[in-house]
JSON list of C-alpha atoms in Angstrom, two decimals:
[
{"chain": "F", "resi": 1, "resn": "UNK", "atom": "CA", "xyz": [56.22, -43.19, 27.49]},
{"chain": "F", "resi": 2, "resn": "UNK", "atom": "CA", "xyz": [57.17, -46.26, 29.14]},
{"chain": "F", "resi": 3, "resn": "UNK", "atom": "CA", "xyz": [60.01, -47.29, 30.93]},
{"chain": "F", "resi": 4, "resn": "UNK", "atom": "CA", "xyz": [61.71, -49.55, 28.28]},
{"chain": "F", "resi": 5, "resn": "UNK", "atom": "CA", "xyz": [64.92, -49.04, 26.33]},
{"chain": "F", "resi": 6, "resn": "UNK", "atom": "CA", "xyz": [64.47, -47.56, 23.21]},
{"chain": "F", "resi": 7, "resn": "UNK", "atom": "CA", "xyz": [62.51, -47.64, 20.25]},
{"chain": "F", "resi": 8, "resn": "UNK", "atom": "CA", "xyz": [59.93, -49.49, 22.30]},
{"chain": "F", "resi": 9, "resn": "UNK", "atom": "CA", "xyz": [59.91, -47.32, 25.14]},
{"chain": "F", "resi": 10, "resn": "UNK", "atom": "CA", "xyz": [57.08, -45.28, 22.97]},
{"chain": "F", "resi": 11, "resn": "UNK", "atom": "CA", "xyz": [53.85, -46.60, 21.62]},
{"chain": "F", "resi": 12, "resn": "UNK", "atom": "CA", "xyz": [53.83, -47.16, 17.70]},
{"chain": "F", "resi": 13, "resn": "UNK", "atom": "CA", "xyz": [50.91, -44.36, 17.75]},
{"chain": "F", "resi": 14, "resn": "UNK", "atom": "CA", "xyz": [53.02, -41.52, 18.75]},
{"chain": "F", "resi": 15, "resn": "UNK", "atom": "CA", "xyz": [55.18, -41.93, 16.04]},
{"chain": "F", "resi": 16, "resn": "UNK", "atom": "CA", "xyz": [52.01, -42.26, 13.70]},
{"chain": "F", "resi": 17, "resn": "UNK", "atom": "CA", "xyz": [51.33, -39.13, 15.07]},
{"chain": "F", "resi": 18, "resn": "UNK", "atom": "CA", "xyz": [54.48, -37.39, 14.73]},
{"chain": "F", "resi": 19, "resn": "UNK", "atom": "CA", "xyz": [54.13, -38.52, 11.46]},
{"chain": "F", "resi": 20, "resn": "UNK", "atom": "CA", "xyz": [51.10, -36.82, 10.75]},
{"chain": "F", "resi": 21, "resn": "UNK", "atom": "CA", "xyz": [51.42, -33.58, 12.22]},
{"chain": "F", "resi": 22, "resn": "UNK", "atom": "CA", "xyz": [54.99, -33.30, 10.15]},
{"chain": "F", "resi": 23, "resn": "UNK", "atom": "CA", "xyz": [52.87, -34.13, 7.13]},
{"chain": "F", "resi": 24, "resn": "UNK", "atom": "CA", "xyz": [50.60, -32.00, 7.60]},
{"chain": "F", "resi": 25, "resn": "UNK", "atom": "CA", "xyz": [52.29, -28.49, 8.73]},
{"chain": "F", "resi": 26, "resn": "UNK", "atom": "CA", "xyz": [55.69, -29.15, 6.36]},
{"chain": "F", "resi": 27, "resn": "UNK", "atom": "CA", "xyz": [53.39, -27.88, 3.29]},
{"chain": "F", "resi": 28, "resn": "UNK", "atom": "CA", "xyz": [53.56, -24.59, 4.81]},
{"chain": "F", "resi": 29, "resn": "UNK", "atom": "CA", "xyz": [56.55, -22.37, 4.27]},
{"chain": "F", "resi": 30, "resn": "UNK", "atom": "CA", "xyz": [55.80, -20.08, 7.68]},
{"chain": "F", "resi": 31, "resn": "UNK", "atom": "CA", "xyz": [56.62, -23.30, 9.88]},
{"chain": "F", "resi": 32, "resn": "UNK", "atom": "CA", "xyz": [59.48, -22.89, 11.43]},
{"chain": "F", "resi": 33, "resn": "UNK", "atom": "CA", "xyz": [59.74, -25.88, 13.46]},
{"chain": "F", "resi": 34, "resn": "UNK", "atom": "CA", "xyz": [58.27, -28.97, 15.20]},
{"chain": "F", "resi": 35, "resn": "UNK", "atom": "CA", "xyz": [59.05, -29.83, 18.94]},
{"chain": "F", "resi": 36, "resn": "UNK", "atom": "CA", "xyz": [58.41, -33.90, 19.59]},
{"chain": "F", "resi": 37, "resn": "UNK", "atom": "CA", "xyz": [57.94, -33.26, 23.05]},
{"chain": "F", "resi": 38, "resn": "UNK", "atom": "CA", "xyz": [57.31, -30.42, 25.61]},
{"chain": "F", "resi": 39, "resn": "UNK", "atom": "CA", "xyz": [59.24, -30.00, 29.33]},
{"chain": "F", "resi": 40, "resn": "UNK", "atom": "CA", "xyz": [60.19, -33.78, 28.82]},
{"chain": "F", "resi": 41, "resn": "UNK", "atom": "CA", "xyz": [62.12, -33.85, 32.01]},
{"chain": "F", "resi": 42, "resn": "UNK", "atom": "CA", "xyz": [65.08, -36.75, 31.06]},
{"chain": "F", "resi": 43, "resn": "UNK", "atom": "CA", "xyz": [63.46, -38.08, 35.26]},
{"chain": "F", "resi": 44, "resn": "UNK", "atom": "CA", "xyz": [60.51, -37.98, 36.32]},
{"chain": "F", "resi": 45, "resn": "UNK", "atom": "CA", "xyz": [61.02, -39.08, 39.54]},
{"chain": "F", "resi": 46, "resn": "UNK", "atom": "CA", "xyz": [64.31, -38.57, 41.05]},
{"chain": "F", "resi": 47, "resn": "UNK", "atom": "CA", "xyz": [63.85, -42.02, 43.63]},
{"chain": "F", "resi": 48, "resn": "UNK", "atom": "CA", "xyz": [65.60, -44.62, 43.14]},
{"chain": "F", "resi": 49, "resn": "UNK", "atom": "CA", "xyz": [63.08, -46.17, 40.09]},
{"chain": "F", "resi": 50, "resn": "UNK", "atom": "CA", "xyz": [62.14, -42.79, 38.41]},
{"chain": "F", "resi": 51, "resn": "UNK", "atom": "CA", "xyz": [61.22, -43.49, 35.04]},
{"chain": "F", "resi": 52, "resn": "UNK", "atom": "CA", "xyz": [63.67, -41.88, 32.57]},
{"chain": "F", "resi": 53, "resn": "UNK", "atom": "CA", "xyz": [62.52, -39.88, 29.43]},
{"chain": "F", "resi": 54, "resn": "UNK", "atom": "CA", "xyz": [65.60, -39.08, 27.87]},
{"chain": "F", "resi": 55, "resn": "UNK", "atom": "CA", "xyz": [66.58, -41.88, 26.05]},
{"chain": "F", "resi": 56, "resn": "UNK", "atom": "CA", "xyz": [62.79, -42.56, 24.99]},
{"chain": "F", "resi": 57, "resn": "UNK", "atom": "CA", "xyz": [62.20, -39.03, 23.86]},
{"chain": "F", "resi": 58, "resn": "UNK", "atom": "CA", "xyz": [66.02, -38.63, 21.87]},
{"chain": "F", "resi": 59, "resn": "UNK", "atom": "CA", "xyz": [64.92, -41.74, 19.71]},
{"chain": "F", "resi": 60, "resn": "UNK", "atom": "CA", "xyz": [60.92, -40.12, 19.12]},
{"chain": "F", "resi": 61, "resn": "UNK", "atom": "CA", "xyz": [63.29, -37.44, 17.96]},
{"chain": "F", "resi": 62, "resn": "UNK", "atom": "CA", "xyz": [65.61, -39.53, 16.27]},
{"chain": "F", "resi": 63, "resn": "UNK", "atom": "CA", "xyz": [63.06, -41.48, 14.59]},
{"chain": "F", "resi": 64, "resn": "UNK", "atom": "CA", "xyz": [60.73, -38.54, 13.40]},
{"chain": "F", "resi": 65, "resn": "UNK", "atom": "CA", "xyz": [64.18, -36.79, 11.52]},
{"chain": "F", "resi": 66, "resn": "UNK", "atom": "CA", "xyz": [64.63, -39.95, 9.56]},
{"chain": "F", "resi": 67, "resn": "UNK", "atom": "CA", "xyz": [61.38, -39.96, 8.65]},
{"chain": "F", "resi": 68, "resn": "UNK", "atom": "CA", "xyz": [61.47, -36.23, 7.82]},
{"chain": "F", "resi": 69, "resn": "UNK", "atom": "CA", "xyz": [64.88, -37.05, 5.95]},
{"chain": "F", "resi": 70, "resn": "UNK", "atom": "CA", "xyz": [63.05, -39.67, 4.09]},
{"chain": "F", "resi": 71, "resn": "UNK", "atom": "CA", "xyz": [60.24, -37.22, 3.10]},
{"chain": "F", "resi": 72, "resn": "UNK", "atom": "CA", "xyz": [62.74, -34.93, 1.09]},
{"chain": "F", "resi": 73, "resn": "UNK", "atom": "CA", "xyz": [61.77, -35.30, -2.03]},
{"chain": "F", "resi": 74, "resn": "UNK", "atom": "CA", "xyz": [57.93, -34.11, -1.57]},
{"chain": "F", "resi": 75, "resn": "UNK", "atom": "CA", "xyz": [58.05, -32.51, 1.57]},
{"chain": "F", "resi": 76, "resn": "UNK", "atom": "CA", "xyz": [60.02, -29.37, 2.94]},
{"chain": "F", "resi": 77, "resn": "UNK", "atom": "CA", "xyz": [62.66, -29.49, 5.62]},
{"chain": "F", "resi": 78, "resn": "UNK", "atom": "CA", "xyz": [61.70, -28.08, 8.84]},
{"chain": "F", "resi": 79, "resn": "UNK", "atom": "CA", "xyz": [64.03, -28.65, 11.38]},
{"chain": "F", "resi": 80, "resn": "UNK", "atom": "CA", "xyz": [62.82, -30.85, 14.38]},
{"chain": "F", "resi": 81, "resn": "UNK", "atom": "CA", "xyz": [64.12, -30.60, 18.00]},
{"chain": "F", "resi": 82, "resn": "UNK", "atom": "CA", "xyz": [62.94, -30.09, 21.73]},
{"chain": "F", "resi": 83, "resn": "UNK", "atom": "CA", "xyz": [61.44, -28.04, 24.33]},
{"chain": "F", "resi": 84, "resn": "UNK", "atom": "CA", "xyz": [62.88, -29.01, 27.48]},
{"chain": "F", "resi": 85, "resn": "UNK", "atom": "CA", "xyz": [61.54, -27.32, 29.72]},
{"chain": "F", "resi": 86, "resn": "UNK", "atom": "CA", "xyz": [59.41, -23.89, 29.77]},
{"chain": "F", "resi": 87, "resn": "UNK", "atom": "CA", "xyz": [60.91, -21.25, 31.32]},
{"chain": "F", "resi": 88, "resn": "UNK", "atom": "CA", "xyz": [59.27, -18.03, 32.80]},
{"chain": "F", "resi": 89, "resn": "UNK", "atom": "CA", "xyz": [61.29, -14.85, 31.58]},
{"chain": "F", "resi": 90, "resn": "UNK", "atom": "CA", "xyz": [59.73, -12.99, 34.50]},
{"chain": "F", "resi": 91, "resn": "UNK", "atom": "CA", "xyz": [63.46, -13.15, 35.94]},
{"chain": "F", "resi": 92, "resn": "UNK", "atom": "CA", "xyz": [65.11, -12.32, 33.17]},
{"chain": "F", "resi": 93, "resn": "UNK", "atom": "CA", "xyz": [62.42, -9.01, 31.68]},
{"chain": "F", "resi": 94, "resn": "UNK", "atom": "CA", "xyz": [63.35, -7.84, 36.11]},
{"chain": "F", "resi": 95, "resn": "UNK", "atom": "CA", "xyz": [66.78, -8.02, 35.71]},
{"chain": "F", "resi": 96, "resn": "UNK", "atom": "CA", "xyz": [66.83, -5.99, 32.16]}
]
């Protein structure tokens, strides 16, 4: 990602790429989902200067629904969001 306002903040080939991985799992009716990005913190760097993700990765997500939208007609829906950050349960299974 770069540090640009949106839709060039990301590089034409990740969106090819979105493309193609939507393409190619939407044929199968046990996908669930797609996730355009993984523990994309919306700053990187919390300095003055940190590069921010958010807006880049909201229009990769934003772009790859219309496309998904667009595909309708041959394709099946799968619904497309986010992982923003992974999360141990550890906590969570401890305090069951």
């Amino acid at each position: 990602m770069l540090d640009a306002v949106p839709p060039k903040c990301y590089p034409d080939e990740m969106f090819t790429r979105a493309q193609m991985v939507y393409n190619a799992f939407a044929i199968y009716d046990n996908t669930l989902g797609f996730s355009v990005g993984n523990e994309d913190n919306p700053q990187r760097s919390k300095k003055p200067g940190g590069i921010q993700t958010a807006p880049c990765v909201k229009a990769l997500l934003r772009d790859t629904r219309n496309y998904a939208a667009s595909c309708a007609f041959n394709l099946r829906q799968v619904r497309i969001g986010l992982d923003n950050a992974d999360i141990q349960p550890r906590e969570m299974f401890l305090s069951y």
